[in-house]
Coordinates of C-alpha atoms in Angstrom, one line a residue:
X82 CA 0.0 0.0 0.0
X83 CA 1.6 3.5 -0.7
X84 CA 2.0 6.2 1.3
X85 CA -1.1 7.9 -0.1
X86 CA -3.6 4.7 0.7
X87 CA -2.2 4.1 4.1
X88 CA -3.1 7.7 5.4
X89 CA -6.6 7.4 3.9
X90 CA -6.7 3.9 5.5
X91 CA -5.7 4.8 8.5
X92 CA -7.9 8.3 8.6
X93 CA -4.7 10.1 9.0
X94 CA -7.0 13.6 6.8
X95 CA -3.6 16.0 8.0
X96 CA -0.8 13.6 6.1
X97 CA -3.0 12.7 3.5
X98 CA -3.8 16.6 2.6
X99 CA -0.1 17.0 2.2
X100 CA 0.2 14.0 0.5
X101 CA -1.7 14.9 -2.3
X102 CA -1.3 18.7 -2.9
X103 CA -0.7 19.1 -6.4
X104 CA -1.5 15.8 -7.5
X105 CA -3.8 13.9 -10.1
X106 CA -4.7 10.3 -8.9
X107 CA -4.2 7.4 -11.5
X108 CA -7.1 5.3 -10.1
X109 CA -9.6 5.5 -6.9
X110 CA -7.9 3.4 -4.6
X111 CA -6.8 5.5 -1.9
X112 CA -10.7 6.8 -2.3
X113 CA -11.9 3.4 -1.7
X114 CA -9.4 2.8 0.9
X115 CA -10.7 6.1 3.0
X116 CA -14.7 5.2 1.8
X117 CA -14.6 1.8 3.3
X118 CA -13.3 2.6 6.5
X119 CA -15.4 5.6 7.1
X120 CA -12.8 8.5 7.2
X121 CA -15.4 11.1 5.7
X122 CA -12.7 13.8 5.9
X123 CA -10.3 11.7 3.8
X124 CA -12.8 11.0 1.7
X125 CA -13.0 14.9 1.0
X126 CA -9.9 15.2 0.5
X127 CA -9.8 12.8 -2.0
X128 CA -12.9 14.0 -4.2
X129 CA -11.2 16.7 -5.8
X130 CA -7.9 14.6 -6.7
X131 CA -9.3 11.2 -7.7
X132 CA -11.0 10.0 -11.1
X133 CA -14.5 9.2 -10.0
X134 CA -16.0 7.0 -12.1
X135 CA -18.4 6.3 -9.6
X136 CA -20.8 3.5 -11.8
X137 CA -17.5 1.1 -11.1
X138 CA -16.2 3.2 -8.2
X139 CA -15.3 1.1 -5.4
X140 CA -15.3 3.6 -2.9
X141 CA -19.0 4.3 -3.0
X142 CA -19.7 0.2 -2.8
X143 CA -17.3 -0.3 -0.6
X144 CA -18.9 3.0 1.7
X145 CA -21.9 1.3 1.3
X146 CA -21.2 -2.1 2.0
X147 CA -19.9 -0.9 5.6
X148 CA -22.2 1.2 6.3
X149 CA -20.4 4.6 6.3
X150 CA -23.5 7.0 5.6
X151 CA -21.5 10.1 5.8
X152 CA -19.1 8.9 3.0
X153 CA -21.9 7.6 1.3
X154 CA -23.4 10.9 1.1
X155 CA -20.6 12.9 0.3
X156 CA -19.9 10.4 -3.1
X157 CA -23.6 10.3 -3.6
X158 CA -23.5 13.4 -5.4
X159 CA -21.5 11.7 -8.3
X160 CA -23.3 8.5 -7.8
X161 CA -25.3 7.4 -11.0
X162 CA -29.0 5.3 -10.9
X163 CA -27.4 2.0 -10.9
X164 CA -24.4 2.7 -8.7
X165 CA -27.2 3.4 -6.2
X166 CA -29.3 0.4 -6.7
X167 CA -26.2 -1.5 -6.5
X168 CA -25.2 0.1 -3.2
X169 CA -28.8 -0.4 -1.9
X170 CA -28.8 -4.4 -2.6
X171 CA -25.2 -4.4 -0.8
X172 CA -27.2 -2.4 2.4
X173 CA -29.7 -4.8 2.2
X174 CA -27.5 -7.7 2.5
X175 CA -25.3 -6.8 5.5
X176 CA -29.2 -5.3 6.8
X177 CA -28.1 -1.5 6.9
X178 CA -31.4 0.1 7.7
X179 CA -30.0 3.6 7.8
X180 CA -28.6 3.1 4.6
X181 CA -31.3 1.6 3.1
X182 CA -33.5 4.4 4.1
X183 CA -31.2 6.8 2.2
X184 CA -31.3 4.8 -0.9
X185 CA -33.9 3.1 -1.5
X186 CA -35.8 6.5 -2.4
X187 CA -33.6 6.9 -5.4
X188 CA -32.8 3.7 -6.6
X189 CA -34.5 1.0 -8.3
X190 CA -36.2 -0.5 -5.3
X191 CA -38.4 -2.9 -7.6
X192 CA -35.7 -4.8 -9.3
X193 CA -33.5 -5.0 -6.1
X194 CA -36.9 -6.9 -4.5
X195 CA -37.8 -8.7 -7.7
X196 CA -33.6 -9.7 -7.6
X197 CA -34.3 -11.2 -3.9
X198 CA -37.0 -13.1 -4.8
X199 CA -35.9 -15.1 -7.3
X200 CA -33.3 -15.9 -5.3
X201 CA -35.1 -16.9 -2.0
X202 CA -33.7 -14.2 0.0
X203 CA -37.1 -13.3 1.6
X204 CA -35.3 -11.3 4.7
X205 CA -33.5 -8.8 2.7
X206 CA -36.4 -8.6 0.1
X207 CA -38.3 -7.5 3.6
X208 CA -36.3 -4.5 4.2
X209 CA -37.9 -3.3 1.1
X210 CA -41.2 -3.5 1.6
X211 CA -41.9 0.2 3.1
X212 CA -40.3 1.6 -0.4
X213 CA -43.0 -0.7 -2.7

């Protein structure tokens, strides 16, 4: 892990700042790094210097998956339709209610449901049902 990723991971927001001052990101690692272990200031820091291509970005499924609303919201912003539905089926499978209740609003709740039922996951289908 470079120097870059192991500030984000490990939330240090001061070293990472210098760290990236005058620099252009190749990839959205260090994003995803920061996104999946909740350090919303890193995460900020990293918007403006990353290339977020957020329909495959890890960061916002891997925010997601762990239930970091904050970063969640601040990558929601460059968050597409099906990035969201995607995040929302991960928050439904690791039972994030919070998340689901940002989600589920401005996703494809439908599919998600109709993608649980076909495959017998009647618990996370459940969490769905105030959105239907």
């Amino acid at each position: 892990m470079d120097a870059i990723a192991q500030a984000a991971y490990e939330g240090n927001a001061e070293t990472l700042a210098q760290l990236v001052e005058g620099v252009r990101l190749p990839n959205d690692f260090a994003l995803g790094v920061a996104a999946s272990a909740g350090h919303v200031e890193c995460v900020r820091i990293l918007i403006p210097v990353s290339p977020i291509h957020i329909k495959k970005s890890m960061a916002f499924r891997w925010a997601a998956q762990n239930n970091h609303i904050a970063c969640v919201q601040e990558l929601l912003p460059f968050s597409t339709f099906s990035s969201r539905t995607k995040a929302l089926k991960a928050a439904c499978v690791f039972h994030n209610q919070d998340l689901i209740d940002l989600l589920a609003p401005i996703s494809d709740v439908q599919r998600v449901s109709k993608e649980f039922a076909s495959k017998g996951l009647q618990a996370q289908q459940e969490l769905l049902q105030p959105y239907l």
